[in-house]
Coordinates of C-alpha atoms in Angstrom, one line a residue:
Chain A
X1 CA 96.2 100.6 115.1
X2 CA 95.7 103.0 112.4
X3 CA 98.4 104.9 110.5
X4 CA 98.8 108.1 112.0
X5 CA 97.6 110.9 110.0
X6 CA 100.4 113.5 108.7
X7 CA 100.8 116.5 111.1
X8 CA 100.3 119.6 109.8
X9 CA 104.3 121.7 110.7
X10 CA 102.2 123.3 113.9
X11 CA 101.5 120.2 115.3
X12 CA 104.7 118.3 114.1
X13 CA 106.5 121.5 116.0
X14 CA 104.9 120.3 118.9
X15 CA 105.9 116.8 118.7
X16 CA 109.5 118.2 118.1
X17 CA 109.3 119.7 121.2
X18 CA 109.0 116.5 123.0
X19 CA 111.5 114.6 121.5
X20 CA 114.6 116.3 123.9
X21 CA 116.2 117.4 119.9
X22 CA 118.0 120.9 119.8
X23 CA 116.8 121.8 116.5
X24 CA 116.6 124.6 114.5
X25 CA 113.1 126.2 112.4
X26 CA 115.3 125.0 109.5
X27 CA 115.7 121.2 110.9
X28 CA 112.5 121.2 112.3
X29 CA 110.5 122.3 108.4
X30 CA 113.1 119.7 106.7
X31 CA 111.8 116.8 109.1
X32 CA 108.6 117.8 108.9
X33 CA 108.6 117.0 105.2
X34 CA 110.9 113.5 105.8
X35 CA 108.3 112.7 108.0
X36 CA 105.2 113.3 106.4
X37 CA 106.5 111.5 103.1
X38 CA 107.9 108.6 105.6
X39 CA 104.7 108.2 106.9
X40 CA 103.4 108.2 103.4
X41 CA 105.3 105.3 102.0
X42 CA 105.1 103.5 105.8
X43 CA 101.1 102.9 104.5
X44 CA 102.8 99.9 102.6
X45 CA 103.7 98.2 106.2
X46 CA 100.9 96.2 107.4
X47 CA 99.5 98.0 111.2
X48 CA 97.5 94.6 111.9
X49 CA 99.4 91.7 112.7
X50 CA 98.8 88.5 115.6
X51 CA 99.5 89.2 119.0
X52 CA 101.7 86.4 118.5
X53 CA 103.5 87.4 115.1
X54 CA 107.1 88.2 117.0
X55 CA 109.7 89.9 115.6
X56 CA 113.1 87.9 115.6
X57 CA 115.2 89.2 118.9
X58 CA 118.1 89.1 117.1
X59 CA 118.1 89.2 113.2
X60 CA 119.4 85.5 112.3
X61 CA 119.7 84.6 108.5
X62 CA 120.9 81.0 109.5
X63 CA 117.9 80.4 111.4
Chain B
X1 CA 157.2 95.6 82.8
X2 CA 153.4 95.0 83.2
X3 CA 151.2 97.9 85.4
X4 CA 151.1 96.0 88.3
X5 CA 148.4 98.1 89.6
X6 CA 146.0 96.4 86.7
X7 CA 146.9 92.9 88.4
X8 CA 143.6 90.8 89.9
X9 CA 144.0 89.5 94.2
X10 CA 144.2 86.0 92.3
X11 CA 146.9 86.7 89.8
X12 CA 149.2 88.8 92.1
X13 CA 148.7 86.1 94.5
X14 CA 150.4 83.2 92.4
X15 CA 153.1 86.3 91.3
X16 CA 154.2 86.8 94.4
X17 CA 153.5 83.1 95.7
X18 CA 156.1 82.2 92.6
X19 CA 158.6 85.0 93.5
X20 CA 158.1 86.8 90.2
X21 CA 156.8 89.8 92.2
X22 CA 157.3 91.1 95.4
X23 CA 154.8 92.6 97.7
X24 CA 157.3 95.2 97.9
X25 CA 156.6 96.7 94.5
X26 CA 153.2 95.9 94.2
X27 CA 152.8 98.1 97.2
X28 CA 155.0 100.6 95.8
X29 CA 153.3 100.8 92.7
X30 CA 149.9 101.5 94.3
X31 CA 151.7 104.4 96.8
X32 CA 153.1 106.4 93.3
X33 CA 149.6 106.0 91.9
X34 CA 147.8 107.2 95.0
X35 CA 150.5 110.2 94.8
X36 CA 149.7 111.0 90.9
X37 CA 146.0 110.2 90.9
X38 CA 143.9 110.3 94.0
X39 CA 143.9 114.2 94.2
X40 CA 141.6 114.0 91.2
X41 CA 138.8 112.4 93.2
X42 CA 139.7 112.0 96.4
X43 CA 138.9 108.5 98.0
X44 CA 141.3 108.1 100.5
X45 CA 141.3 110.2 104.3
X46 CA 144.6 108.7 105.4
X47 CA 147.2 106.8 103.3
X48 CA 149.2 104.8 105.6
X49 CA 152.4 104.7 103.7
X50 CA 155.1 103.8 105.7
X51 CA 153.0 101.3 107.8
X52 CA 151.9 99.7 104.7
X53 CA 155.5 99.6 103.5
X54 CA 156.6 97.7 106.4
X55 CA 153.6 94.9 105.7
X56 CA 155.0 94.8 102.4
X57 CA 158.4 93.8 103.9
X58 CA 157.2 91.4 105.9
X59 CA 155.6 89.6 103.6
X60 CA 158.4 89.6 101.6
X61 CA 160.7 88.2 104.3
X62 CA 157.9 85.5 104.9
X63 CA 157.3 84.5 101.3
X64 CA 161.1 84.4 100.6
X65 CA 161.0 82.2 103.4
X66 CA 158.6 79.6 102.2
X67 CA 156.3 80.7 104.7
X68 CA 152.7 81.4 102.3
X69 CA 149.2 82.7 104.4
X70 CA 147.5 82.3 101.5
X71 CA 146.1 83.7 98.4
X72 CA 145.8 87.5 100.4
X73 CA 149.6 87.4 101.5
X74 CA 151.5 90.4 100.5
X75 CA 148.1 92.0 98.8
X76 CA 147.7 95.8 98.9
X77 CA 143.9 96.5 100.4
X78 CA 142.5 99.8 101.8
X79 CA 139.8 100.2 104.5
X80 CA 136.1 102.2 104.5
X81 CA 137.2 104.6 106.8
X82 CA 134.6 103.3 109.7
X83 CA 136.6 100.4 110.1
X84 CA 138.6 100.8 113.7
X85 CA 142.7 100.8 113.2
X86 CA 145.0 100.9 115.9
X87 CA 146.9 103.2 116.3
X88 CA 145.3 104.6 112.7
X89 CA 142.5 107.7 113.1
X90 CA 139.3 106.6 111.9
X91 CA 137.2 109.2 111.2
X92 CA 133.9 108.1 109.9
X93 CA 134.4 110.8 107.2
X94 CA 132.7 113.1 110.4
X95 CA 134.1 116.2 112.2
X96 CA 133.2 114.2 115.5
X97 CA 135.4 111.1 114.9
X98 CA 138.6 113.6 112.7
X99 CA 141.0 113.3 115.5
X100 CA 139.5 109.5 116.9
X101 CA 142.9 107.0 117.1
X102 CA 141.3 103.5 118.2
X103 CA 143.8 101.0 120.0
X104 CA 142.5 97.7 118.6
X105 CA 141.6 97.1 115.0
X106 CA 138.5 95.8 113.6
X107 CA 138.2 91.8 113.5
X108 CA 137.7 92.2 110.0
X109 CA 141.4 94.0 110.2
X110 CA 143.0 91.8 112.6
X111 CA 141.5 88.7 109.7
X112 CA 143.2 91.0 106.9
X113 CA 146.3 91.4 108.5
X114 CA 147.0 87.8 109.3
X115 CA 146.1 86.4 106.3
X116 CA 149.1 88.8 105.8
X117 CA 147.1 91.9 103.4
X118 CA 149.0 95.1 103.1
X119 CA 146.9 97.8 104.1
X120 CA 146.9 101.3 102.7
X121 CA 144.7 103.7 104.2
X122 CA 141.5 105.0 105.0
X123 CA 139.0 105.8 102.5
X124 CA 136.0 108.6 102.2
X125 CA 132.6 107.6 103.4
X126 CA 129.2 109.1 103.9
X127 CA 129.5 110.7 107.1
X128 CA 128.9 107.3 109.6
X129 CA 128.3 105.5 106.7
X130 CA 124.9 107.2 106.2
X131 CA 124.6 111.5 105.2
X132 CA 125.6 112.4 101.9
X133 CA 129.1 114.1 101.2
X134 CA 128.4 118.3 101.6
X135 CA 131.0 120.9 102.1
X136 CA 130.4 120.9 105.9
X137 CA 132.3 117.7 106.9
X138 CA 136.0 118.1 107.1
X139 CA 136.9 115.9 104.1
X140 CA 136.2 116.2 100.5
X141 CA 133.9 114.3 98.7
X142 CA 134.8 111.2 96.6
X143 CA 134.6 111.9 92.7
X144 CA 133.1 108.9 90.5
X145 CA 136.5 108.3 88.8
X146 CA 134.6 107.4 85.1
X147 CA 133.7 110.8 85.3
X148 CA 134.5 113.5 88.2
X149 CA 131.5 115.4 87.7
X150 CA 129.3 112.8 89.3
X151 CA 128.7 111.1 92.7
X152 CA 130.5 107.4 93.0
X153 CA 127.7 105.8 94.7
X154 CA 127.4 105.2 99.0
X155 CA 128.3 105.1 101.2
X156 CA 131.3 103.0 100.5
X157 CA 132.5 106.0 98.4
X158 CA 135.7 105.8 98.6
X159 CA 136.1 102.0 98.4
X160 CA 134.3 101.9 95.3
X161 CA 136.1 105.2 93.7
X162 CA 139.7 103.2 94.9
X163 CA 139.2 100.0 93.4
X164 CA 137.8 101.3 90.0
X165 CA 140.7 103.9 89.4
X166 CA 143.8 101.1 90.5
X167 CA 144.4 102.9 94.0
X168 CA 144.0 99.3 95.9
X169 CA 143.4 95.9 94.9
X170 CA 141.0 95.5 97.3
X171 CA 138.9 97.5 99.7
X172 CA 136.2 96.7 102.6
X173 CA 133.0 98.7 102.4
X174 CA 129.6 98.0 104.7
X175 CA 125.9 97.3 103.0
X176 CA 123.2 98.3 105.3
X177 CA 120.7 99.4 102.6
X178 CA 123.2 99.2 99.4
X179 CA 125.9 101.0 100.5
X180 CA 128.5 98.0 98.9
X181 CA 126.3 97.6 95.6
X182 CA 125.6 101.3 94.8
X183 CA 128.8 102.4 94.2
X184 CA 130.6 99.4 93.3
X185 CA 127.9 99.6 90.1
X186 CA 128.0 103.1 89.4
X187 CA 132.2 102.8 90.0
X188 CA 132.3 99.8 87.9
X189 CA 133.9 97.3 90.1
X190 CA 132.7 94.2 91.7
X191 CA 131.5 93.8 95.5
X192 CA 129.4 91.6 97.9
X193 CA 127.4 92.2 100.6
X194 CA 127.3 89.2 102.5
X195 CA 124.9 86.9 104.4
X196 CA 124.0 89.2 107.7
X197 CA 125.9 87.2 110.1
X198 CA 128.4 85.6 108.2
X199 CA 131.4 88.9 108.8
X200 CA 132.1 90.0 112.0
X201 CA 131.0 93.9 112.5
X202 CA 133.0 94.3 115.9
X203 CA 134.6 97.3 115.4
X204 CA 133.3 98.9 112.7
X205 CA 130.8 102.2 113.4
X206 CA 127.4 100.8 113.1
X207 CA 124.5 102.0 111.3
X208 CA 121.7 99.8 111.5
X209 CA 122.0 97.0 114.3
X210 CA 119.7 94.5 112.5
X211 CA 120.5 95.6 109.0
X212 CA 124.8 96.1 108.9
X213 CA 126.7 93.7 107.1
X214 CA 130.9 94.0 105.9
X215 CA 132.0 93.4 102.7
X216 CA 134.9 93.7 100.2
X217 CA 134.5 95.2 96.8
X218 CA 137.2 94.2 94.5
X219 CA 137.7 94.5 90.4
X220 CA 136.3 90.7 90.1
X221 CA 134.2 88.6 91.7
X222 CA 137.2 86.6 92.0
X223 CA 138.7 88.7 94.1
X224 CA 135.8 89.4 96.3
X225 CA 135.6 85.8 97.1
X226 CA 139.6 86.1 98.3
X227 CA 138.6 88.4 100.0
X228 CA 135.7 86.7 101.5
X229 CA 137.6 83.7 102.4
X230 CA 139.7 85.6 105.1
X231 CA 136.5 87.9 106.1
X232 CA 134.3 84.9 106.8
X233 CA 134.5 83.5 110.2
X234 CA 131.9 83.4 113.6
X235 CA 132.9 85.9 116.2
X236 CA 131.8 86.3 119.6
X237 CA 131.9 89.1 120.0
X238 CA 129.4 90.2 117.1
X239 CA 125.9 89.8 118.8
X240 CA 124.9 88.9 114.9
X241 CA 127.2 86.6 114.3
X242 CA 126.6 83.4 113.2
X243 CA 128.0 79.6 113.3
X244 CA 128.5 78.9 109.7
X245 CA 129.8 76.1 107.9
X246 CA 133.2 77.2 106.6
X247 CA 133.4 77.2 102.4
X248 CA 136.5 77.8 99.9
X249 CA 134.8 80.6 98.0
X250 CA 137.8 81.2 95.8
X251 CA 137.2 77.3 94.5
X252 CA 133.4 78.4 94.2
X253 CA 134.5 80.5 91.4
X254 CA 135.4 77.6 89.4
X255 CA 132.6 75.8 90.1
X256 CA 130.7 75.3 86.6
X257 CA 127.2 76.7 86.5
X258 CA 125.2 74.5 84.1
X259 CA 122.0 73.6 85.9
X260 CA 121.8 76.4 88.1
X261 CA 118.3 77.7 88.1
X262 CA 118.4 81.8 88.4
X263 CA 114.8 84.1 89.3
X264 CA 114.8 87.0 87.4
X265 CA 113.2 89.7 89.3
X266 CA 112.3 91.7 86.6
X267 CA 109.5 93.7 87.8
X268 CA 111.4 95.4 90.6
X269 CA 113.2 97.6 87.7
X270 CA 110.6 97.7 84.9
X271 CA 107.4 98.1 86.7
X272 CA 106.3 101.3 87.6
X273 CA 109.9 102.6 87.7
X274 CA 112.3 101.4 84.6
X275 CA 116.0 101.2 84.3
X276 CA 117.3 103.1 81.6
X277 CA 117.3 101.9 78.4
X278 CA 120.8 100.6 78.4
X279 CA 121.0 99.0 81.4
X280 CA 117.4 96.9 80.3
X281 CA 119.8 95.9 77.4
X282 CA 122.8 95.2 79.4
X283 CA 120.7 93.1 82.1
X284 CA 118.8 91.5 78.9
X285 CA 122.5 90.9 77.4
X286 CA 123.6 89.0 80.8
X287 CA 120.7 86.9 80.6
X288 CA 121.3 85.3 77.6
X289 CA 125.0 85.1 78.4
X290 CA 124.1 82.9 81.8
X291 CA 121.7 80.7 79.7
X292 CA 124.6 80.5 77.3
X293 CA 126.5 79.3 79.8
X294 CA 123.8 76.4 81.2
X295 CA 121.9 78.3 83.6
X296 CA 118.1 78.5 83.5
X297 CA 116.8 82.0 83.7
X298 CA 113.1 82.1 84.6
X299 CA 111.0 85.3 85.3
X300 CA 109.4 85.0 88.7
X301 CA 107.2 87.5 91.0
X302 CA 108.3 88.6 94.4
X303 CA 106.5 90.7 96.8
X304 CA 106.6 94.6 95.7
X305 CA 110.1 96.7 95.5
X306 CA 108.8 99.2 97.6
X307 CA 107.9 96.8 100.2
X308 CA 111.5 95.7 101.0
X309 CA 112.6 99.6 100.4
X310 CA 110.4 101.2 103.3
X311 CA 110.5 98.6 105.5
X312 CA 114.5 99.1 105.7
X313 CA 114.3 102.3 105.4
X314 CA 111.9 102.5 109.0
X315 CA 114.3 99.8 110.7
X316 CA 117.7 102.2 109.6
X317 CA 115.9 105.3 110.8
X318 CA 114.9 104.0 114.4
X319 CA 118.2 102.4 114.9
X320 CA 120.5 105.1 113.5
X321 CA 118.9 107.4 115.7
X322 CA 119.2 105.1 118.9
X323 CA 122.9 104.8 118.2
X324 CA 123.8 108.5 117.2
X325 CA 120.7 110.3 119.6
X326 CA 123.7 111.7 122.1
X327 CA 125.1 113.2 120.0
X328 CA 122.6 114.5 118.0
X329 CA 121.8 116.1 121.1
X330 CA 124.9 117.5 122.4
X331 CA 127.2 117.7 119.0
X332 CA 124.6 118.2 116.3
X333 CA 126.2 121.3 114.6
X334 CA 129.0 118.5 114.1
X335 CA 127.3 116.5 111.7
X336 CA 126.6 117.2 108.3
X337 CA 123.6 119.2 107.3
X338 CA 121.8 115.7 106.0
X339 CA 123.6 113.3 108.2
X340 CA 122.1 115.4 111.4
X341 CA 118.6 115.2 109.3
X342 CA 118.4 111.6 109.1
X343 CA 119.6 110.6 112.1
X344 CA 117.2 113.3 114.3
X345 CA 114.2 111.6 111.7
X346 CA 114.1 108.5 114.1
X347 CA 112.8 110.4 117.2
X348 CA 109.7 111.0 115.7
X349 CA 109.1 107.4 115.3
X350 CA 107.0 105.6 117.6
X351 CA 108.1 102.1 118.6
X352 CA 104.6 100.4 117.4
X353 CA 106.1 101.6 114.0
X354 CA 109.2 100.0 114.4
X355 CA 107.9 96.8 115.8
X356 CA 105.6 96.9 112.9
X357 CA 108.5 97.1 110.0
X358 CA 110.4 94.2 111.7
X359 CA 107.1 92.2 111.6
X360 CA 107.0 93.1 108.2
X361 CA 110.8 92.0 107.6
X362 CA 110.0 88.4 108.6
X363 CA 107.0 88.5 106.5
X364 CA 109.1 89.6 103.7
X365 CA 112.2 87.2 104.5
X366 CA 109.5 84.1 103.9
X367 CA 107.7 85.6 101.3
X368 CA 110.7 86.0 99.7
X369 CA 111.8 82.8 100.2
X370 CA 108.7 81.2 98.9
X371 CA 109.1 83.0 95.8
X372 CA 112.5 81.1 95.6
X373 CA 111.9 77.6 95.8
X374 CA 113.4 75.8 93.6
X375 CA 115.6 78.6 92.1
X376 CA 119.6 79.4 93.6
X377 CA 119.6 83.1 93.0
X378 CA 117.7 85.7 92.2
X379 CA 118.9 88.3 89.5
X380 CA 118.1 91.9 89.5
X381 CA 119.5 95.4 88.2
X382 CA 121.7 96.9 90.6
X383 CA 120.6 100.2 90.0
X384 CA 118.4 102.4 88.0
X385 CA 121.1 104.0 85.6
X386 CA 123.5 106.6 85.6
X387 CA 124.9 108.2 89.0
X388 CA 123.5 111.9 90.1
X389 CA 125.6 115.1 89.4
X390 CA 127.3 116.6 92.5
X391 CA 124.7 119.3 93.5
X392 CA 124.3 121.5 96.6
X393 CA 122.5 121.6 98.5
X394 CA 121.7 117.5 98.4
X395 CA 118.4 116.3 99.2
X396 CA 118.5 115.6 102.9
X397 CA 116.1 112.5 102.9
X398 CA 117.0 109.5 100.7
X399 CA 113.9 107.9 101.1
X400 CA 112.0 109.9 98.3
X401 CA 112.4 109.0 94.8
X402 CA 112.5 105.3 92.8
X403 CA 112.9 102.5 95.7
X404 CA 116.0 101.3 96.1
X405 CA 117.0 98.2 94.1
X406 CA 119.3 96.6 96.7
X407 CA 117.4 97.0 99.8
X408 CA 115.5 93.4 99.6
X409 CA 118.9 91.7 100.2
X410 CA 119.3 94.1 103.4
X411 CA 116.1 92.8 104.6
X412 CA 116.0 89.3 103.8
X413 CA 119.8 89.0 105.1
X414 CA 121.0 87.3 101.9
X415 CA 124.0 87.5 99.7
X416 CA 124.0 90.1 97.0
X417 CA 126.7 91.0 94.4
X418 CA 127.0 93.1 92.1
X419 CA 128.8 92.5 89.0
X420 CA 129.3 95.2 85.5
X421 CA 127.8 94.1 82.1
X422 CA 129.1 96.4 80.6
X423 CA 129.2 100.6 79.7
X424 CA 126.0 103.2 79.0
X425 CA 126.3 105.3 75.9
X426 CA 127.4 107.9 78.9
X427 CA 130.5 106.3 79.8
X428 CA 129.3 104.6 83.4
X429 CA 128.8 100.8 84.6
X430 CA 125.7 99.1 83.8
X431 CA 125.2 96.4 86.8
X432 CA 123.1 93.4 88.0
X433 CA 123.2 92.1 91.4
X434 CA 123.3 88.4 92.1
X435 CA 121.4 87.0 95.3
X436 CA 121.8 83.6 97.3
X437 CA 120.0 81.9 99.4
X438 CA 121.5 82.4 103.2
X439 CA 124.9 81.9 103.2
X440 CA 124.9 80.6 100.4
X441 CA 127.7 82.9 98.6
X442 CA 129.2 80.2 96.7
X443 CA 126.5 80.1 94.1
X444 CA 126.8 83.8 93.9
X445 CA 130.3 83.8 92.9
X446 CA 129.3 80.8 90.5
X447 CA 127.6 82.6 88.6
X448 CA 129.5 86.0 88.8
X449 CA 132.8 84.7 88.7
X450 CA 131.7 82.9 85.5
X451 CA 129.7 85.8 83.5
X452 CA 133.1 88.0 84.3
X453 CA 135.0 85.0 82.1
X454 CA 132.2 85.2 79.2
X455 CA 132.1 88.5 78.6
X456 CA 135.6 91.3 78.4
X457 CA 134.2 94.3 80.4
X458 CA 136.9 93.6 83.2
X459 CA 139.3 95.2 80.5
X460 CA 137.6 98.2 80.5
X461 CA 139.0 101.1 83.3
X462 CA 138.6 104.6 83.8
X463 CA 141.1 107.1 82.5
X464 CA 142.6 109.4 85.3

């Protein structure tokens, strides 16, 4: 997987549209800047991992 | 006679364990101050007076009766308002929770009140413990009490604000990305965020599922660990909860800490992004004061700030969304104008992503680990200097900006306090945070309890 390239605010209004969110023009052009600068700083998470690298079920510091 | 608001949980406890004071008074005392003082910053939704008056007598009628529950007996605490009280609204500092009147309490609560705590209200919050304070919620906004002008740190707002300025002895707040730490630095006070696991969250709003933790924040690390002694417990009926060994943190304060190795972390807040000049001297200060006192300070690399600070930051936004997406659907003209921001932020979020930033959590939870070995805390600055102004509009995302300082202790699940070392030439707290190895808060409160003793800024309290 490759991180997903920022959507320009046409395409992220489309997106919008599918997520089942009343929003507003407003809401809509102040996540469309959360989320471009989210996906920005998500480039530090790594996109590649093992098939077999699984996430803890539930978060267990004891473990 | 003595302010008995400026008593310590430890003190008032032997007081009133000896008969020279009565929980009576001390819980008077703290209602007249409320009354004269917490219109000037606002950190408390609900003051329970009368209910809080008849803990008070209780006590009294128990402890004149020889009958002592401990150290918290007859001890006036308040509540982060997202903690469930019977028969007590609990508002989440939200217009969609104003008018909510739970029938249980909180575990946490129930623990409080049978260790026999006095409980005094409800305190102001970031809207579900996450949006910023703006004039469109139905509360005001907690004022930092060393100076109104400014924010007091989140979201445990008001418990920060309340224990700085005398208004409780105590108060519980909830850490999911710093919300403990940040404003018991820029407040002054002292505060934990415990192992993830180790304090039951039943009945407190969540946030973040893998990420919430409940904590007190007190004026000492003393305190905090009296606190911590009643909090700490394994409960069912927390899906997070864990089976640990129980440990007599208020004895762990005594403990002496020559030996103790500590990891400075000293890139994290003068790398890219620095601290402010005063806090580099007042974390600089509190190292030589912990070598002073026989610990070995040692500089040490972990993985990268920003690592720890987006991969919370993916995991809160995903799972806030997944607990609040109803509403934000039906109610969102309800929320606050950043609270409804962040929370709609996660529906854009694929679930690849998400899997990816808990991946990355593990990875980080060992890396850090590694990076610890042979070391029993880690020492950091708690944050990057002083609080921000009260502004509107506020920015809606939190994300942006210097990474946060107290996120890797969300992530790797491990203890974090935060204790003052002292003032900025602009009046506010200068901090460091603490961490432990998992569950491993004794060390923690070593070491705090024992740089509170070296140094006098416990003296040192706001004017209101």
């Amino acid at each position: 997987m490759s991180s997903p390239k920022a959507p320009s605010l046409e395409e992220f209004r489309a997106h919008a549209a599918l997520t089942g969110l009343p929003l507003t023009p407003e809401d809509i052009e102040h996540l469309h800047k959360g989320y471009v600068g989210l996906l920005e700083l998500m480039q530090r998470i790594p996109t590649h991992w093992a098939w077999a690298a699984e996430p803890p079920q539930v978060f267990r510091a004891d473990e | 006679m003595t302010d008995l608001t400026l008593l310590g949980i430890a003190e008032a406890g032997r007081l009133l364990a000896r008969g020279d004071i009565t929980a009576t008074a001390l819980t008077e005392s703290f209602l007249k101050r409320i009354d004269a003082v917490d219109h000037k910053i606002a950190s408390y939704i609900t003051v329970t007076a009368d209910l809080a008056r008849s803990a008070a007598r209780q006590a009294d009628m128990e402890l004149k009766g020889g009958l002592r529950r401990g150290p918290m007996h007859g001890i006036p605490v308040a509540l982060k308002d997202i903690y469930e009280t019977a028969g007590v609204r609990t508002t989440g500092h939200s217009a969609l929770r104003k008018d909510y009147v739970p029938t249980i309490d909180a575990e946490t609560v129930r623990r409080l009140k049978d260790a026999g705590a006095v409980i005094l209200g409800k305190l102001g919050t970031h809207e579900f413990a996450n949006g910023a304070m703006t004039p469109d919620q139905p509360f005001p906004a907690v004022l930092n009490p060393w100076n109104t002008k400014y924010q007091p740190g989140g979201s445990s707002s008001g418990s920060g604000a309340a224990v700085a300025a005398q208004l409780c002895m105590g108060a519980m707040g909830s850490d999911t990305g710093g919300s403990i730490r940040n404003p018991a630095g820029f407040c002054g006070t002292a505060g934990i965020k415990p192992t993830y696991g180790l304090v039951s969250r039943c009945g407190i709003f969540p946030l973040s599922f893998s990420l919430d933790t409940a904590g007190p924040l007190a004026w000492t690390m003393e305190d905090c660990a009296l606190m911590l002694d009643v909090l700490a417990g394994h409960d069912p009926n927390d899906q997070g909860s864990a089976k640990a060994a129980k440990v007599d943190y208020g004895a762990a304060c005594h403990r002496p800490i020559k030996g103790m190795r500590i990891a400075l972390a000293r890139h994290w807040y003068e790398g890219k992004d620095q601290v402010t000049p005063d806090m580099k001297k007042g974390i600089d200060e509190a190292v030589r004061v912990l070598r002073d006192l026989g610990a070995t300070v040692d500089e040490v690399t972990f993985p990268d700030i920003r690592d720890y600070h987006i991969c919370g930051r993916t995991i809160i936004t995903v799972e806030a969304h997944a607990i609040h997406r109803q509403e934000v659907i039906e109610t969102p003209e309800k929320f606050g104008y950043t609270t409804r921001r962040r929370f709609q932020l996660g529906a854009f979020l694929t679930a690849e992503q998400y899997i990816s930033a808990l991946r990355f959590r593990r990875q980080l939870t060992l890396d850090t680990r590694a990076a610890m070995r042979g070391y029993d805390l880690v020492m950091c600055a708690n944050h990057w200097g002083a609080p921000d102004k009260f502004e509107e509009p506020q920015p809606i995302f939190h994300f942006f900006g210097k990474p946060s300082l107290t996120m890797p202790f969300n992530v790797t699940g491990q203890p974090a306090a935060t204790i003052c070392c002292g003032f900025g030439s602009d009046g506010f707290p200068l901090s460091f945070q603490l961490a432990g190895r998992a569950f491993d808060e004794a060390s923690v409160f070593a070491a705090g309890a024992a740089y509170e003793r070296a140094t006098s800024w416990r003296s040192h309290r706001p004017k209101l």
